[in-house]
């Protein structure tokens, strides 16, 4: 278990840390929170096999932050987003955004365009995902006839999100809001794939979060990054096996190789990563950013 002390940012109070990101609130000289804003900071930490690795991936936080900002713009005609400013403390420049504080909806909005992971497990058991019947004969990595909404609960820190039926979303937020987030989540993944596929990347699935600004639904958190979505190299897509991960494959291959000396089933934390694995992984994050946006990444 890694438990890094979060950064001390003058003018900000640390509120919460996820596995790889930290949340702060701007505070005045009196120590009171100000202005209905939050600072969302992406670290260079990376998770694999449910562990946060002790070795950071240089620039990962900045690459994912810049990618998410780019996607928010690509999606702006579908849904407004929470980003207010990228004018942030120098210590987190490039890897933090100031966002509007919203009333977050208590559901994780997941959409799947390809079948794998938890969706595949559910399909093998029941022939359906999130209660939606699917055709027979689908395998790991199959493209779904159309993207499906497979919501989950927001688990407390350290626990895994649990899939819930669509009716559970209706019970939490009401019929109209449920239909709205379902349709938007699916459209976000569809738009993402229209763009990404042309650039050699498949977005298998994604998780988005929404909040409310009064009555208005707003897209929050990060969007269509490798941490919130499964990125697959399109040219290696081959249904019927586990697909290689665009970003994590070098890490997984090394951790499960004899060279690492690590036994995944031991319960022990994974060892630190060799320099070449770190550099190859950093290069994949940068490559994803540059392919998708068509822009050079600058740290
Ligand atoms: C919010 N998180 C998750 C993100 C973390 C934790 N715009 C918003 N308004 C209110 N709350 C949130 C957001 C957003 N985004 C997001 N938790 C609360 C989260 C990043 C780092 F540690």
mmCIF file of C-alpha atoms and ligand atoms in Angstrom:
data_model
loop_
_atom_site.group_PDB
_atom_site.id
_atom_site.type_symbol
_atom_site.label_atom_id
_atom_site.label_comp_id
_atom_site.label_asym_id
_atom_site.label_seq_id
_atom_site.Cartn_x
_atom_site.Cartn_y
_atom_site.Cartn_z
ATOM 1 C CA UNK A 1 0.000 0.000 0.000
ATOM 2 C CA UNK A 2 1.427 3.374 -1.054
ATOM 3 C CA UNK A 3 0.307 6.317 1.086
ATOM 4 C CA UNK A 4 2.102 9.385 -0.171
ATOM 5 C CA UNK A 5 1.551 12.608 1.706
ATOM 6 C CA UNK A 6 -0.371 14.929 -0.600
ATOM 7 C CA UNK A 7 1.337 18.128 -1.680
ATOM 8 C CA UNK A 8 1.015 21.208 0.467
ATOM 9 C CA UNK A 9 -0.316 23.877 -1.849
ATOM 10 C CA UNK A 10 -0.437 27.380 -0.358
ATOM 11 C CA UNK A 11 -3.979 28.724 -0.666
ATOM 12 C CA UNK A 12 -5.508 25.256 -0.960
ATOM 13 C CA UNK A 13 -6.777 22.740 1.572
ATOM 14 C CA UNK A 14 -6.356 19.065 0.763
ATOM 15 C CA UNK A 15 -9.774 17.371 0.776
ATOM 16 C CA UNK A 16 -9.316 13.863 -0.544
ATOM 17 C CA UNK A 17 -6.962 11.573 -2.421
ATOM 18 C CA UNK A 18 -7.910 8.813 -4.808
ATOM 19 C CA UNK A 19 -5.458 6.195 -6.044
ATOM 20 C CA UNK A 20 -3.758 8.548 -8.475
ATOM 21 C CA UNK A 21 -5.387 11.972 -8.045
ATOM 22 C CA UNK A 22 -5.855 14.517 -5.334
ATOM 23 C CA UNK A 23 -8.629 16.970 -4.664
ATOM 24 C CA UNK A 24 -8.144 20.388 -3.037
ATOM 25 C CA UNK A 25 -10.346 23.370 -2.227
ATOM 26 C CA UNK A 26 -9.152 26.967 -2.573
ATOM 27 C CA UNK A 27 -9.125 28.694 0.808
ATOM 28 C CA UNK A 28 -8.860 32.336 1.810
ATOM 29 C CA UNK A 29 -6.432 33.806 4.353
ATOM 30 C CA UNK A 30 -9.077 32.996 6.997
ATOM 31 C CA UNK A 31 -8.842 29.296 6.087
ATOM 32 C CA UNK A 32 -12.432 29.287 4.757
ATOM 33 C CA UNK A 33 -13.162 27.559 1.432
ATOM 34 C CA UNK A 34 -13.839 29.982 -1.369
ATOM 35 C CA UNK A 35 -15.859 30.373 -4.446
ATOM 36 C CA UNK A 36 -17.472 27.018 -5.223
ATOM 37 C CA UNK A 37 -14.287 25.788 -6.852
ATOM 38 C CA UNK A 38 -12.130 22.688 -6.520
ATOM 39 C CA UNK A 39 -8.612 21.911 -7.684
ATOM 40 C CA UNK A 40 -8.259 18.515 -9.297
ATOM 41 C CA UNK A 41 -4.644 17.357 -9.398
ATOM 42 C CA UNK A 42 -3.434 14.379 -11.429
ATOM 43 C CA UNK A 43 -0.273 12.732 -10.089
ATOM 44 C CA UNK A 44 2.302 10.641 -11.964
ATOM 45 C CA UNK A 45 1.218 7.571 -10.002
ATOM 46 C CA UNK A 46 0.069 4.550 -11.980
ATOM 47 C CA UNK A 47 -1.992 1.569 -10.921
ATOM 48 C CA UNK A 48 -1.610 -1.995 -12.164
ATOM 49 C CA UNK A 49 -3.191 -5.200 -10.943
ATOM 50 C CA UNK A 50 -5.048 -3.142 -8.331
ATOM 51 C CA UNK A 51 -1.863 -1.747 -6.798
ATOM 52 C CA UNK A 52 -0.597 1.785 -6.969
ATOM 53 C CA UNK A 53 2.964 1.300 -8.159
ATOM 54 C CA UNK A 54 5.777 2.887 -6.203
ATOM 55 C CA UNK A 55 7.498 4.082 -9.373
ATOM 56 C CA UNK A 56 5.963 7.206 -10.902
ATOM 57 C CA UNK A 57 5.594 7.616 -14.670
ATOM 58 C CA UNK A 58 7.059 11.049 -15.470
ATOM 59 C CA UNK A 59 4.513 13.440 -17.033
ATOM 60 C CA UNK A 60 1.621 10.982 -16.750
ATOM 61 C CA UNK A 61 -0.440 13.463 -14.721
ATOM 62 C CA UNK A 62 0.167 16.232 -17.229
ATOM 63 C CA UNK A 63 -0.537 14.051 -20.267
ATOM 64 C CA UNK A 64 -3.841 12.826 -18.825
ATOM 65 C CA UNK A 65 -4.868 16.317 -17.714
ATOM 66 C CA UNK A 66 -4.128 17.789 -21.155
ATOM 67 C CA UNK A 67 -5.921 14.902 -22.874
ATOM 68 C CA UNK A 68 -8.988 15.312 -20.687
ATOM 69 C CA UNK A 69 -9.059 19.068 -21.407
ATOM 70 C CA UNK A 70 -8.913 18.327 -25.126
ATOM 71 C CA UNK A 71 -11.764 15.823 -24.887
ATOM 72 C CA UNK A 72 -13.932 18.274 -22.920
ATOM 73 C CA UNK A 73 -13.672 20.597 -25.937
ATOM 74 C CA UNK A 74 -14.464 17.795 -28.387
ATOM 75 C CA UNK A 75 -17.590 16.981 -26.357
ATOM 76 C CA UNK A 76 -18.708 20.542 -25.631
ATOM 77 C CA UNK A 77 -21.620 20.367 -28.095
ATOM 78 C CA UNK A 78 -22.989 17.306 -26.265
ATOM 79 C CA UNK A 79 -22.657 18.485 -22.662
ATOM 80 C CA UNK A 80 -21.161 21.386 -20.689
ATOM 81 C CA UNK A 81 -18.123 20.593 -18.520
ATOM 82 C CA UNK A 82 -16.845 21.697 -15.133
ATOM 83 C CA UNK A 83 -13.467 23.178 -16.094
ATOM 84 C CA UNK A 84 -13.052 26.804 -15.050
ATOM 85 C CA UNK A 85 -9.344 27.492 -15.493
ATOM 86 C CA UNK A 86 -5.922 25.974 -15.955
ATOM 87 C CA UNK A 87 -4.340 28.817 -13.986
ATOM 88 C CA UNK A 88 -3.084 26.696 -11.093
ATOM 89 C CA UNK A 89 -0.185 26.772 -8.625
ATOM 90 C CA UNK A 90 3.225 26.367 -10.289
ATOM 91 C CA UNK A 91 3.875 23.166 -8.313
ATOM 92 C CA UNK A 92 1.063 21.423 -10.251
ATOM 93 C CA UNK A 93 1.202 23.395 -13.504
ATOM 94 C CA UNK A 94 -0.055 21.344 -16.435
ATOM 95 C CA UNK A 95 -1.466 18.577 -14.301
ATOM 96 C CA UNK A 96 -4.239 20.349 -12.436
ATOM 97 C CA UNK A 97 -7.459 22.103 -13.303
ATOM 98 C CA UNK A 98 -9.648 24.444 -11.348
ATOM 99 C CA UNK A 99 -13.224 23.190 -11.647
ATOM 100 C CA UNK A 100 -16.675 24.274 -10.652
ATOM 101 C CA UNK A 101 -17.897 22.566 -7.512
ATOM 102 C CA UNK A 102 -21.009 20.605 -8.457
ATOM 103 C CA UNK A 103 -23.568 18.440 -6.708
ATOM 104 C CA UNK A 104 -22.238 15.114 -7.923
ATOM 105 C CA UNK A 105 -24.682 12.405 -8.947
ATOM 106 C CA UNK A 106 -24.258 9.287 -6.783
ATOM 107 C CA UNK A 107 -23.647 6.894 -9.699
ATOM 108 C CA UNK A 108 -20.687 5.911 -11.861
ATOM 109 C CA UNK A 109 -21.758 6.204 -15.479
ATOM 110 C CA UNK A 110 -20.112 3.469 -17.532
ATOM 111 C CA UNK A 111 -20.559 2.732 -21.219
ATOM 112 C CA UNK A 112 -19.104 -0.230 -23.083
ATOM 113 C CA UNK A 113 -18.473 -0.459 -26.824
ATOM 114 C CA UNK A 114 -16.455 -3.701 -26.616
ATOM 115 C CA UNK A 115 -16.956 -6.610 -24.239
ATOM 116 C CA UNK A 116 -14.304 -7.324 -21.602
ATOM 117 C CA UNK A 117 -13.687 -7.212 -17.858
ATOM 118 C CA UNK A 118 -16.727 -7.126 -15.636
ATOM 119 C CA UNK A 119 -19.107 -6.840 -18.586
ATOM 120 C CA UNK A 120 -17.719 -10.038 -20.099
ATOM 121 C CA UNK A 121 -18.027 -11.859 -16.759
ATOM 122 C CA UNK A 122 -21.677 -10.819 -16.495
ATOM 123 C CA UNK A 123 -22.352 -11.873 -20.108
ATOM 124 C CA UNK A 124 -20.833 -15.315 -19.520
ATOM 125 C CA UNK A 125 -23.063 -15.808 -16.470
ATOM 126 C CA UNK A 126 -26.318 -14.407 -17.809
ATOM 127 C CA UNK A 127 -26.047 -13.584 -21.527
ATOM 128 C CA UNK A 128 -26.718 -9.958 -20.611
ATOM 129 C CA UNK A 129 -24.892 -6.888 -19.334
ATOM 130 C CA UNK A 130 -26.639 -4.553 -16.947
ATOM 131 C CA UNK A 131 -29.854 -6.439 -17.759
ATOM 132 C CA UNK A 132 -29.534 -5.816 -21.511
ATOM 133 C CA UNK A 133 -29.617 -9.081 -23.469
ATOM 134 C CA UNK A 134 -26.761 -9.515 -25.944
ATOM 135 C CA UNK A 135 -26.380 -11.864 -28.928
ATOM 136 C CA UNK A 136 -24.875 -15.331 -28.399
ATOM 137 C CA UNK A 137 -21.282 -16.059 -29.318
ATOM 138 C CA UNK A 138 -19.579 -12.908 -28.059
ATOM 139 C CA UNK A 139 -16.012 -13.357 -26.764
ATOM 140 C CA UNK A 140 -13.419 -11.283 -24.904
ATOM 141 C CA UNK A 141 -12.903 -8.155 -27.000
ATOM 142 C CA UNK A 142 -16.009 -8.489 -29.190
ATOM 143 C CA UNK A 143 -17.443 -5.237 -30.469
ATOM 144 C CA UNK A 144 -20.983 -4.828 -29.157
ATOM 145 C CA UNK A 145 -23.812 -4.278 -31.662
ATOM 146 C CA UNK A 146 -24.169 -0.852 -30.039
ATOM 147 C CA UNK A 147 -22.620 0.697 -26.929
ATOM 148 C CA UNK A 148 -24.443 -0.130 -23.711
ATOM 149 C CA UNK A 149 -24.839 1.791 -20.461
ATOM 150 C CA UNK A 150 -23.621 -0.323 -17.515
ATOM 151 C CA UNK A 151 -23.776 1.887 -14.421
ATOM 152 C CA UNK A 152 -22.188 1.119 -11.088
ATOM 153 C CA UNK A 153 -22.294 2.349 -7.530
ATOM 154 C CA UNK A 154 -19.669 4.740 -6.216
ATOM 155 C CA UNK A 155 -17.780 2.488 -3.845
ATOM 156 C CA UNK A 156 -16.143 3.906 -0.721
ATOM 157 C CA UNK A 157 -12.352 4.444 -1.023
ATOM 158 C CA UNK A 158 -10.438 1.190 -1.448
ATOM 159 C CA UNK A 159 -13.472 -0.828 -2.538
ATOM 160 C CA UNK A 160 -14.576 -1.729 -6.023
ATOM 161 C CA UNK A 161 -17.573 -0.190 -7.756
ATOM 162 C CA UNK A 162 -20.488 -2.615 -7.974
ATOM 163 C CA UNK A 163 -22.580 -2.892 -11.126
ATOM 164 C CA UNK A 164 -26.183 -1.828 -10.636
ATOM 165 C CA UNK A 165 -29.154 -2.282 -12.923
ATOM 166 C CA UNK A 166 -30.506 0.728 -14.785
ATOM 167 C CA UNK A 167 -33.482 0.671 -12.393
ATOM 168 C CA UNK A 168 -31.004 1.369 -9.577
ATOM 169 C CA UNK A 169 -29.986 4.592 -11.331
ATOM 170 C CA UNK A 170 -33.648 5.511 -11.738
ATOM 171 C CA UNK A 171 -34.175 4.896 -8.015
ATOM 172 C CA UNK A 172 -31.209 7.172 -7.168
ATOM 173 C CA UNK A 173 -31.771 10.108 -9.517
ATOM 174 C CA UNK A 174 -35.178 9.705 -11.138
ATOM 175 C CA UNK A 175 -36.467 8.576 -14.527
ATOM 176 C CA UNK A 176 -35.644 11.632 -16.596
ATOM 177 C CA UNK A 177 -32.165 12.247 -15.180
ATOM 178 C CA UNK A 178 -31.328 8.534 -15.518
ATOM 179 C CA UNK A 179 -32.294 8.510 -19.192
ATOM 180 C CA UNK A 180 -30.304 11.705 -19.729
ATOM 181 C CA UNK A 181 -27.065 10.386 -18.194
ATOM 182 C CA UNK A 182 -27.491 7.032 -19.951
ATOM 183 C CA UNK A 183 -27.864 8.667 -23.358
ATOM 184 C CA UNK A 184 -25.048 11.140 -22.736
ATOM 185 C CA UNK A 185 -22.639 8.487 -21.472
ATOM 186 C CA UNK A 186 -23.245 6.379 -24.570
ATOM 187 C CA UNK A 187 -22.877 9.406 -26.865
ATOM 188 C CA UNK A 188 -19.613 10.397 -25.194
ATOM 189 C CA UNK A 189 -18.159 6.945 -25.857
ATOM 190 C CA UNK A 190 -19.501 6.947 -29.438
ATOM 191 C CA UNK A 191 -18.017 10.373 -30.147
ATOM 192 C CA UNK A 192 -14.774 9.266 -28.551
ATOM 193 C CA UNK A 193 -14.577 6.194 -30.737
ATOM 194 C CA UNK A 194 -15.443 8.092 -33.928
ATOM 195 C CA UNK A 195 -12.386 10.229 -33.255
ATOM 196 C CA UNK A 196 -10.054 7.645 -31.717
ATOM 197 C CA UNK A 197 -10.587 4.829 -34.220
ATOM 198 C CA UNK A 198 -9.307 6.964 -37.091
ATOM 199 C CA UNK A 199 -6.199 7.528 -35.003
ATOM 200 C CA UNK A 200 -5.503 3.874 -34.269
ATOM 201 C CA UNK A 201 -7.039 3.632 -30.809
ATOM 202 C CA UNK A 202 -10.159 1.775 -29.681
ATOM 203 C CA UNK A 203 -11.985 2.917 -26.569
ATOM 204 C CA UNK A 204 -13.400 -0.309 -25.178
ATOM 205 C CA UNK A 205 -15.317 1.330 -22.380
ATOM 206 C CA UNK A 206 -15.356 4.428 -20.236
ATOM 207 C CA UNK A 207 -16.498 5.778 -16.903
ATOM 208 C CA UNK A 208 -17.736 9.337 -16.590
ATOM 209 C CA UNK A 209 -19.131 11.390 -13.739
ATOM 210 C CA UNK A 210 -21.786 14.030 -13.856
ATOM 211 C CA UNK A 211 -22.789 16.747 -11.445
ATOM 212 C CA UNK A 212 -25.512 19.349 -11.274
ATOM 213 C CA UNK A 213 -25.204 23.127 -11.549
ATOM 214 C CA UNK A 214 -28.704 23.902 -10.369
ATOM 215 C CA UNK A 215 -30.859 21.879 -12.759
ATOM 216 C CA UNK A 216 -28.213 21.644 -15.433
ATOM 217 C CA UNK A 217 -26.254 18.450 -15.970
ATOM 218 C CA UNK A 218 -22.478 19.017 -16.213
ATOM 219 C CA UNK A 219 -19.699 16.597 -17.165
ATOM 220 C CA UNK A 220 -17.135 16.418 -14.345
ATOM 221 C CA UNK A 221 -13.992 14.552 -13.327
ATOM 222 C CA UNK A 222 -11.655 13.484 -16.164
ATOM 223 C CA UNK A 223 -12.944 12.199 -19.468
ATOM 224 C CA UNK A 224 -11.741 9.556 -21.952
ATOM 225 C CA UNK A 225 -8.277 9.181 -20.456
ATOM 226 C CA UNK A 226 -6.473 5.836 -20.150
ATOM 227 C CA UNK A 227 -7.277 5.941 -16.412
ATOM 228 C CA UNK A 228 -11.024 6.278 -16.970
ATOM 229 C CA UNK A 229 -11.281 4.157 -20.114
ATOM 230 C CA UNK A 230 -9.727 1.049 -21.631
ATOM 231 C CA UNK A 231 -7.514 2.128 -24.553
ATOM 232 C CA UNK A 232 -6.628 -0.628 -27.050
ATOM 233 C CA UNK A 233 -4.263 -0.436 -30.045
ATOM 234 C CA UNK A 234 -6.658 -0.821 -33.013
ATOM 235 C CA UNK A 235 -4.120 -2.690 -35.152
ATOM 236 C CA UNK A 236 -3.803 -5.444 -32.536
ATOM 237 C CA UNK A 237 -7.520 -5.890 -31.881
ATOM 238 C CA UNK A 238 -8.330 -9.588 -32.069
ATOM 239 C CA UNK A 239 -11.519 -10.755 -30.358
ATOM 240 C CA UNK A 240 -11.202 -14.060 -28.508
ATOM 241 C CA UNK A 241 -8.298 -13.114 -26.252
ATOM 242 C CA UNK A 242 -7.442 -10.459 -23.712
ATOM 243 C CA UNK A 243 -6.593 -7.348 -25.715
ATOM 244 C CA UNK A 244 -3.257 -5.656 -25.108
ATOM 245 C CA UNK A 245 -3.580 -2.406 -23.183
ATOM 246 C CA UNK A 246 -2.400 0.715 -25.000
ATOM 247 C CA UNK A 247 -0.829 2.194 -21.884
ATOM 248 C CA UNK A 248 -0.236 -0.552 -19.319
ATOM 249 C CA UNK A 249 1.076 -3.434 -21.424
ATOM 250 C CA UNK A 250 4.808 -2.894 -20.823
ATOM 251 C CA UNK A 251 4.161 -2.731 -17.091
ATOM 252 C CA UNK A 252 1.957 -5.827 -17.039
ATOM 253 C CA UNK A 253 4.370 -7.819 -19.182
ATOM 254 C CA UNK A 254 7.326 -6.942 -16.977
ATOM 255 C CA UNK A 255 5.488 -7.464 -13.666
ATOM 256 C CA UNK A 256 4.313 -10.930 -14.729
ATOM 257 C CA UNK A 257 7.696 -11.906 -16.220
ATOM 258 C CA UNK A 258 10.315 -13.846 -14.247
ATOM 259 C CA UNK A 259 12.512 -10.721 -14.360
ATOM 260 C CA UNK A 260 10.297 -8.918 -11.827
ATOM 261 C CA UNK A 261 10.468 -11.725 -9.270
ATOM 262 C CA UNK A 262 6.879 -10.806 -8.338
ATOM 263 C CA UNK A 263 4.060 -13.263 -7.764
ATOM 264 C CA UNK A 264 0.733 -11.630 -8.527
ATOM 265 C CA UNK A 265 -1.062 -14.048 -6.191
ATOM 266 C CA UNK A 266 1.259 -13.397 -3.244
ATOM 267 C CA UNK A 267 -0.661 -10.357 -2.019
ATOM 268 C CA UNK A 268 2.691 -8.526 -1.865
ATOM 269 C CA UNK A 269 3.089 -5.102 -3.408
ATOM 270 C CA UNK A 270 4.746 -5.168 -6.846
ATOM 271 C CA UNK A 271 8.431 -4.180 -7.060
ATOM 272 C CA UNK A 272 9.657 -0.875 -8.450
ATOM 273 C CA UNK A 273 9.830 -0.658 -12.249
ATOM 274 C CA UNK A 274 13.044 -0.678 -14.282
ATOM 275 C CA UNK A 275 13.909 2.525 -16.130
ATOM 276 C CA UNK A 276 13.230 1.124 -19.584
ATOM 277 C CA UNK A 277 9.713 0.016 -18.602
ATOM 278 C CA UNK A 278 9.049 3.478 -17.150
ATOM 279 C CA UNK A 279 10.315 5.157 -20.320
ATOM 280 C CA UNK A 280 8.322 2.877 -22.665
ATOM 281 C CA UNK A 281 5.190 3.484 -20.613
ATOM 282 C CA UNK A 282 5.678 7.245 -20.556
ATOM 283 C CA UNK A 283 6.096 7.077 -24.342
ATOM 284 C CA UNK A 284 2.745 5.267 -24.711
ATOM 285 C CA UNK A 285 0.885 7.959 -22.756
ATOM 286 C CA UNK A 286 2.531 10.663 -24.839
ATOM 287 C CA UNK A 287 1.815 8.727 -28.046
ATOM 288 C CA UNK A 288 -1.878 8.383 -27.167
ATOM 289 C CA UNK A 289 -2.083 12.128 -26.501
ATOM 290 C CA UNK A 290 -0.285 13.061 -29.710
ATOM 291 C CA UNK A 291 -2.211 10.625 -31.914
ATOM 292 C CA UNK A 292 -5.589 11.677 -30.553
ATOM 293 C CA UNK A 293 -5.068 15.426 -30.439
ATOM 294 C CA UNK A 294 -2.655 15.789 -33.357
ATOM 295 C CA UNK A 295 -0.623 18.089 -31.094
ATOM 296 C CA UNK A 296 2.884 17.652 -29.720
ATOM 297 C CA UNK A 297 2.938 17.054 -25.972
ATOM 298 C CA UNK A 298 5.084 19.553 -24.104
ATOM 299 C CA UNK A 299 5.749 19.123 -20.432
HETATM 300 C C1 LIG B 1 -15.558 15.472 -7.123
HETATM 301 N N1 LIG B 1 -14.371 13.610 -7.113
HETATM 302 C C2 LIG B 1 -13.535 12.489 -7.502
HETATM 303 C C3 LIG B 1 -11.496 13.502 -8.483
HETATM 304 C C4 LIG B 1 -9.980 12.956 -6.281
HETATM 305 C C5 LIG B 1 -11.329 12.607 -6.321
HETATM 306 N N2 LIG B 1 -16.706 19.264 -10.110
HETATM 307 C C6 LIG B 1 -16.809 18.570 -8.939
HETATM 308 N N3 LIG B 1 -17.598 19.047 -7.962
HETATM 309 C C7 LIG B 1 -17.697 18.399 -6.802
HETATM 310 N N4 LIG B 1 -17.039 17.266 -6.550
HETATM 311 C C8 LIG B 1 -16.242 16.717 -7.465
HETATM 312 C C9 LIG B 1 -16.089 17.363 -8.717
HETATM 313 C C10 LIG B 1 -15.251 16.830 -9.759
HETATM 314 N N5 LIG B 1 -14.600 16.372 -10.579
HETATM 315 C C11 LIG B 1 -14.803 14.611 -7.888
HETATM 316 N N6 LIG B 1 -14.817 13.758 -5.892
HETATM 317 C C12 LIG B 1 -15.550 14.897 -5.861
HETATM 318 C C13 LIG B 1 -12.094 12.878 -7.427
HETATM 319 C C14 LIG B 1 -10.159 13.847 -8.439
HETATM 320 C C15 LIG B 1 -9.392 13.573 -7.340
HETATM 321 F F1 LIG B 1 -9.228 12.720 -5.217
#
